[in-house]
Tab-separated table of C-alpha atoms in Angstrom:
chain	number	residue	atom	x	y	z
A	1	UNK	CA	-68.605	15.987	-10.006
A	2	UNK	CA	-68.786	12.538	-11.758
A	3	UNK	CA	-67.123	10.928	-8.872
A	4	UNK	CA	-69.312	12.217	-6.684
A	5	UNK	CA	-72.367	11.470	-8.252
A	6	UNK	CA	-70.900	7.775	-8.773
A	7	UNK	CA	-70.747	7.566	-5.137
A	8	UNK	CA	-73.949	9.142	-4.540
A	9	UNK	CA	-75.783	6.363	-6.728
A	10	UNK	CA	-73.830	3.780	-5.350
A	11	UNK	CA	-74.919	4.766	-1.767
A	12	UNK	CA	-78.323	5.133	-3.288
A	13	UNK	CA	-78.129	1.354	-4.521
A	14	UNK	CA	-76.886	0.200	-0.663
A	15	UNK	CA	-79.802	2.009	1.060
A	16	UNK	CA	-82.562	0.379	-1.715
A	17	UNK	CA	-80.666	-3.057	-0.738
A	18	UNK	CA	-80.706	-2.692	2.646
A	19	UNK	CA	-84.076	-0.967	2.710
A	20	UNK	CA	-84.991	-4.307	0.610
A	21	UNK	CA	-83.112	-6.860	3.351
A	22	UNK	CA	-85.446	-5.543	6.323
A	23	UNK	CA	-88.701	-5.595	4.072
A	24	UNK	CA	-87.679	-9.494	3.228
A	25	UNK	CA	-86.900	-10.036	7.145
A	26	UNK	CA	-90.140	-8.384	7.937
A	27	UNK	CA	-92.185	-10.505	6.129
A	28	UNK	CA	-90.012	-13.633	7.335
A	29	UNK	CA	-91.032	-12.477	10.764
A	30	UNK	CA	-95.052	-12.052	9.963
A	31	UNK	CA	-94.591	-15.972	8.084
A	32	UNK	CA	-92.740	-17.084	11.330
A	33	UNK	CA	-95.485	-15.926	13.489
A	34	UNK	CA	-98.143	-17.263	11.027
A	35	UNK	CA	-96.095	-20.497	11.840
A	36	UNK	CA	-96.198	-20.176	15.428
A	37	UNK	CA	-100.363	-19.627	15.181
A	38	UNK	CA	-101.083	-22.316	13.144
A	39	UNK	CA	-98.616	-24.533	15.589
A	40	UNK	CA	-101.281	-23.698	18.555
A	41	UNK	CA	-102.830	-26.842	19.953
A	42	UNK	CA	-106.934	-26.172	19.863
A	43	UNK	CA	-107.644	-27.495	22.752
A	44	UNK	CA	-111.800	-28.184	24.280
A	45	UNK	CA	-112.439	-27.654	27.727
A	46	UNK	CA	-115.707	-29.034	29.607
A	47	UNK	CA	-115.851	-27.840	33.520
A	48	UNK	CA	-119.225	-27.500	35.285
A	49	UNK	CA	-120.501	-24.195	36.009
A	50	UNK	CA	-119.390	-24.294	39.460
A	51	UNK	CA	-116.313	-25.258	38.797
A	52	UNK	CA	-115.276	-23.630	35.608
A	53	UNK	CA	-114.184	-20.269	37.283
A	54	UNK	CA	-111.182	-21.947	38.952
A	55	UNK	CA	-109.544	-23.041	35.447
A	56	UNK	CA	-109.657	-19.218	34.507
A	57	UNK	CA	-106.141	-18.614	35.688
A	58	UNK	CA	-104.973	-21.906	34.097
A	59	UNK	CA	-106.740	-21.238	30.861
A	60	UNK	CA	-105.005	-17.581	30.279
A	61	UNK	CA	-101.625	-18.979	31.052
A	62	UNK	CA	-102.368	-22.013	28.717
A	63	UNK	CA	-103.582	-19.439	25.700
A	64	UNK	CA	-100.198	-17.737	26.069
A	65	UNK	CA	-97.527	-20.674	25.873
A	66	UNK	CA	-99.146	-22.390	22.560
A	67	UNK	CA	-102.669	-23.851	23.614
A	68	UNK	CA	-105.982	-22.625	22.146
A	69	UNK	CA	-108.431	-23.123	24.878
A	70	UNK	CA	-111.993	-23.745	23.656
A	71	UNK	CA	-114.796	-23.847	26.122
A	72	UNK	CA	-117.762	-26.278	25.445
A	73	UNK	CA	-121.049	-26.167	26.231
A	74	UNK	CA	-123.091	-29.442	26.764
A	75	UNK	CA	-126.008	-27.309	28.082
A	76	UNK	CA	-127.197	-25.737	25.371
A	77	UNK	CA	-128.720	-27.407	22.034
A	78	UNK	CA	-128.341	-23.801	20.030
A	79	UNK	CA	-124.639	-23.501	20.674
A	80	UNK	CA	-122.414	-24.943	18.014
A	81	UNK	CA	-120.010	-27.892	19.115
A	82	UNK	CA	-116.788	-27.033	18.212
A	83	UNK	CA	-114.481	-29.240	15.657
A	84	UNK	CA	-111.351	-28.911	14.666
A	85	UNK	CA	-109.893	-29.837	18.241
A	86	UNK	CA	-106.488	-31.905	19.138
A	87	UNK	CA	-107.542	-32.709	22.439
A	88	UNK	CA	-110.075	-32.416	25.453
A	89	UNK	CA	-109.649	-31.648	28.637
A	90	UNK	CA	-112.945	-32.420	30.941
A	91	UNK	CA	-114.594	-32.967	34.032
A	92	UNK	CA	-117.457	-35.011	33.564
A	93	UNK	CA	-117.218	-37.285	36.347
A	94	UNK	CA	-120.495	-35.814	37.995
A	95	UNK	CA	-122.314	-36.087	35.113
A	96	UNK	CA	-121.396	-39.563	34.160
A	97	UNK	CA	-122.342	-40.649	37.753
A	98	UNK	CA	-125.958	-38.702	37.899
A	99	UNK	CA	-126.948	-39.782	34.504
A	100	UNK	CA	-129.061	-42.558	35.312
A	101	UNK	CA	-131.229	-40.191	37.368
A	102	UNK	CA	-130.752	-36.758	36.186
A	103	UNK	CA	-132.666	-35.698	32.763
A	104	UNK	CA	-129.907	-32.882	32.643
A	105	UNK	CA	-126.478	-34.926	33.276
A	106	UNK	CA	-127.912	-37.032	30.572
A	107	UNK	CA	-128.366	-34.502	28.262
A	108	UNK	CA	-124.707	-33.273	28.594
A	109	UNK	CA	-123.695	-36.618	28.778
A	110	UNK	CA	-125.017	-37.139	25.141
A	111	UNK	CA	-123.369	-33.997	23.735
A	112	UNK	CA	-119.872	-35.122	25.181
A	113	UNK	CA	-120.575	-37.785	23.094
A	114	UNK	CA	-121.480	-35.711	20.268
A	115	UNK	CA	-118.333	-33.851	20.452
A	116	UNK	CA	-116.039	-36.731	20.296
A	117	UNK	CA	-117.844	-38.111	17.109
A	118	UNK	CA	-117.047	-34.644	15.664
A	119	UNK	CA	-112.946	-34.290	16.678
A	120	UNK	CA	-112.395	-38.395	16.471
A	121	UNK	CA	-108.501	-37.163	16.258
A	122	UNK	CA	-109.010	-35.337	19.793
A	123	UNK	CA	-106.686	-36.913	22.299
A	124	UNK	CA	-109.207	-37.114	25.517
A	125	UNK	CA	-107.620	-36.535	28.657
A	126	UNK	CA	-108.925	-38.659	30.307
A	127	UNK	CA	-110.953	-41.103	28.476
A	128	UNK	CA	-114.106	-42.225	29.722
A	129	UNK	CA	-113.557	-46.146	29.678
A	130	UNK	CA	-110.636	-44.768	32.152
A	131	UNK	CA	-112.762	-42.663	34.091
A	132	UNK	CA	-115.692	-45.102	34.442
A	133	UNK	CA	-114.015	-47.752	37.325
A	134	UNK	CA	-113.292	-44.439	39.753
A	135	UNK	CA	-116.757	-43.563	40.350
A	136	UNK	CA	-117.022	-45.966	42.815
A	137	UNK	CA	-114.553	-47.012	45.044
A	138	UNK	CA	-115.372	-50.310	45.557
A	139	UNK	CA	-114.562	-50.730	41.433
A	140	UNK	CA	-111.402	-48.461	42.589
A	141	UNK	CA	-110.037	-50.567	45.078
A	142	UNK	CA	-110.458	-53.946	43.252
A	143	UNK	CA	-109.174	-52.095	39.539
A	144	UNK	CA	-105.869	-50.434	41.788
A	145	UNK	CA	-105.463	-54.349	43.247
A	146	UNK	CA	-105.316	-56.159	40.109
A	147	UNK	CA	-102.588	-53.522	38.557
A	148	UNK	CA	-100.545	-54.253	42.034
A	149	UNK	CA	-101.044	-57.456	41.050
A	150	UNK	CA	-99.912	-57.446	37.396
A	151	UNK	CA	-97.820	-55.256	37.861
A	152	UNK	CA	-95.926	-56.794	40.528
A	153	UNK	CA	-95.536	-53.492	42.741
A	154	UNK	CA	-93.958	-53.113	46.032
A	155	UNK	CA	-97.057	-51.563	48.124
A	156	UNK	CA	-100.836	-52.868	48.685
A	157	UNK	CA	-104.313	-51.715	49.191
A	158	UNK	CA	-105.206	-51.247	52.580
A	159	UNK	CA	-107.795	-54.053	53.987
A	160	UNK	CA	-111.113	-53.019	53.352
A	161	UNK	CA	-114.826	-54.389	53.109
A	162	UNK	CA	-118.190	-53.518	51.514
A	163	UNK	CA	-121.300	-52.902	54.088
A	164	UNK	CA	-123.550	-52.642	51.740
A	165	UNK	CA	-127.322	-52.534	53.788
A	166	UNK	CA	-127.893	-52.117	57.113
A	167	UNK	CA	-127.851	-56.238	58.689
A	168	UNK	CA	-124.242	-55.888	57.429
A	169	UNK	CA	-123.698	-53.065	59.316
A	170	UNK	CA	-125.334	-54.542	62.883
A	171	UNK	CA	-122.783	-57.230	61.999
A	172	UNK	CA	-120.573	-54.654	60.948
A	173	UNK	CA	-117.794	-55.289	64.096
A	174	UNK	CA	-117.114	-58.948	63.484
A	175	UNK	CA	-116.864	-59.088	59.529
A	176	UNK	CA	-113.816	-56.244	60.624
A	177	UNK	CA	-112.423	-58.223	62.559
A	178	UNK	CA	-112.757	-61.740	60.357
A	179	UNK	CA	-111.024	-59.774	57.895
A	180	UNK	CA	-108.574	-58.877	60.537
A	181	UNK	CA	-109.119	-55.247	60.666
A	182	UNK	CA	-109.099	-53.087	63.646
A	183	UNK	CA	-110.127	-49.537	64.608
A	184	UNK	CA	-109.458	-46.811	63.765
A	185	UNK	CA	-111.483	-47.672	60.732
A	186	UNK	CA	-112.078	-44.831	57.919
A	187	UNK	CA	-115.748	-45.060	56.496
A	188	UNK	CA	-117.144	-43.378	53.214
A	189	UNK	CA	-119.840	-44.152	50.803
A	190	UNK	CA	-118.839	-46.647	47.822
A	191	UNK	CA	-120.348	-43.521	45.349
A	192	UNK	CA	-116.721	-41.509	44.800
A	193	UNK	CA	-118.630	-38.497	43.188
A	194	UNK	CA	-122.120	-37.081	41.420
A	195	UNK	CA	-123.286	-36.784	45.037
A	196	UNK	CA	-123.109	-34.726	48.076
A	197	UNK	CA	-122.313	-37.258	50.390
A	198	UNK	CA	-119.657	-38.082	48.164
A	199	UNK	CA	-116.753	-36.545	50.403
A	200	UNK	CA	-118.083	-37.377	53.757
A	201	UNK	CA	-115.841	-39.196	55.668
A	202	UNK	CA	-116.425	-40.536	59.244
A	203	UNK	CA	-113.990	-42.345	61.459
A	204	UNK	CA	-114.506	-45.058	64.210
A	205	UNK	CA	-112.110	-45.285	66.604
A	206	UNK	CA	-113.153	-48.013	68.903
A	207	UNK	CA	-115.065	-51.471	67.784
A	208	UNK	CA	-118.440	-51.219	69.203
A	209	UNK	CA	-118.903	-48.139	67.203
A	210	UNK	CA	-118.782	-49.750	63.849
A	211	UNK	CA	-122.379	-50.748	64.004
């Protein structure tokens, strides 16, 4: 009987300890996920209205593989800007480009602002002095030139010109061809965005048509 109740406590003492081992790994496992939370990159994300329902997709995958995404809105005064973020992802192209003329661009323009004085540690993808030269493609064309340039790269920008009122373009055929390009040409307005005309492209197949 002594034997057996021997063994009995001893089997007793193995269950507590490894009743005690999976309590200890349990709560390794809650401070490992803890870990993994507080590991989440908080990131802000700025899309127009228009435009924000194609990044749902991209925001539920990003939520799930270690990104916190954090919408922000430049519209409204009464909403909060949030802090606390390690970068921004935005789209504020249009409203850079309109705010000159539009009351509203302006305003959001101003709370972008506002939000990067409140995360200064926010890595801005991409930052404005970068985004500033592609607005318009004249700027474009000369800025991608002068890194060719520097650079030394092995391609070029294609020929191109500036008609920038409308005695330049009745004279439009023979400053092409002074600059020795020929048709097809490819036209679009110097604004790259902000505007609808923005994206309209026309293109001239034969000389005369230029003007």
């Amino acid at each position: 009987s002594l034997e057996n109740g021997s063994a009995g406590c001893g089997g007793s003492n193995r269950e507590k300890d490894r009743g005690a081992k999976v309590a200890r790994e349990t709560r390794d496992e809650g401070n490992d996920a803890s870990k993994e939370v507080s590991k989440k990159v908080r990131c802000g994300l700025y899309m127009a209205a228009k435009k924000r329902p194609k990044f749902q997709t991209f925001v539920e995958t990003a939520n799930i593989t270690g990104l916190e995404m954090v919408d922000i809105n430049l519209d409204d005064d009464g909403e909060e800007l949030p802090g606390g973020l390690q970068a921004i992802l935005h789209k504020m192209t249009d409203d850079i480009a309109t705010a000159s003329i539009d009351a509203k661009a302006k305003h959001r323009v101003d709370r972008f602002d506002l939000c990067l004085k409140a995360n200064p540690q926010a890595v801005v993808i991409d930052p404005l002095p970068n985004v500033v030269p592609l607005l318009k493609r004249g700027d474009m064309m000369n800025a991608m030139q002068h890194v060719i340039d520097v650079e030394k790269l092995p391609f070029k920008v294609p020929k191109w010109i500036m008609i920038s009122d409308k005695q330049a373009l009745d004279s439009a055929d023979s400053d092409l061809q002074s600059h020795g390009m020929k048709p097809p040409y490819i036209c679009k307005c110097d604004e790259a965005c902000g505007v609808a005309k923005a994206h309209d492209m026309v293109v001239v197949s034969r000389g005369q048509d230029a003007g």
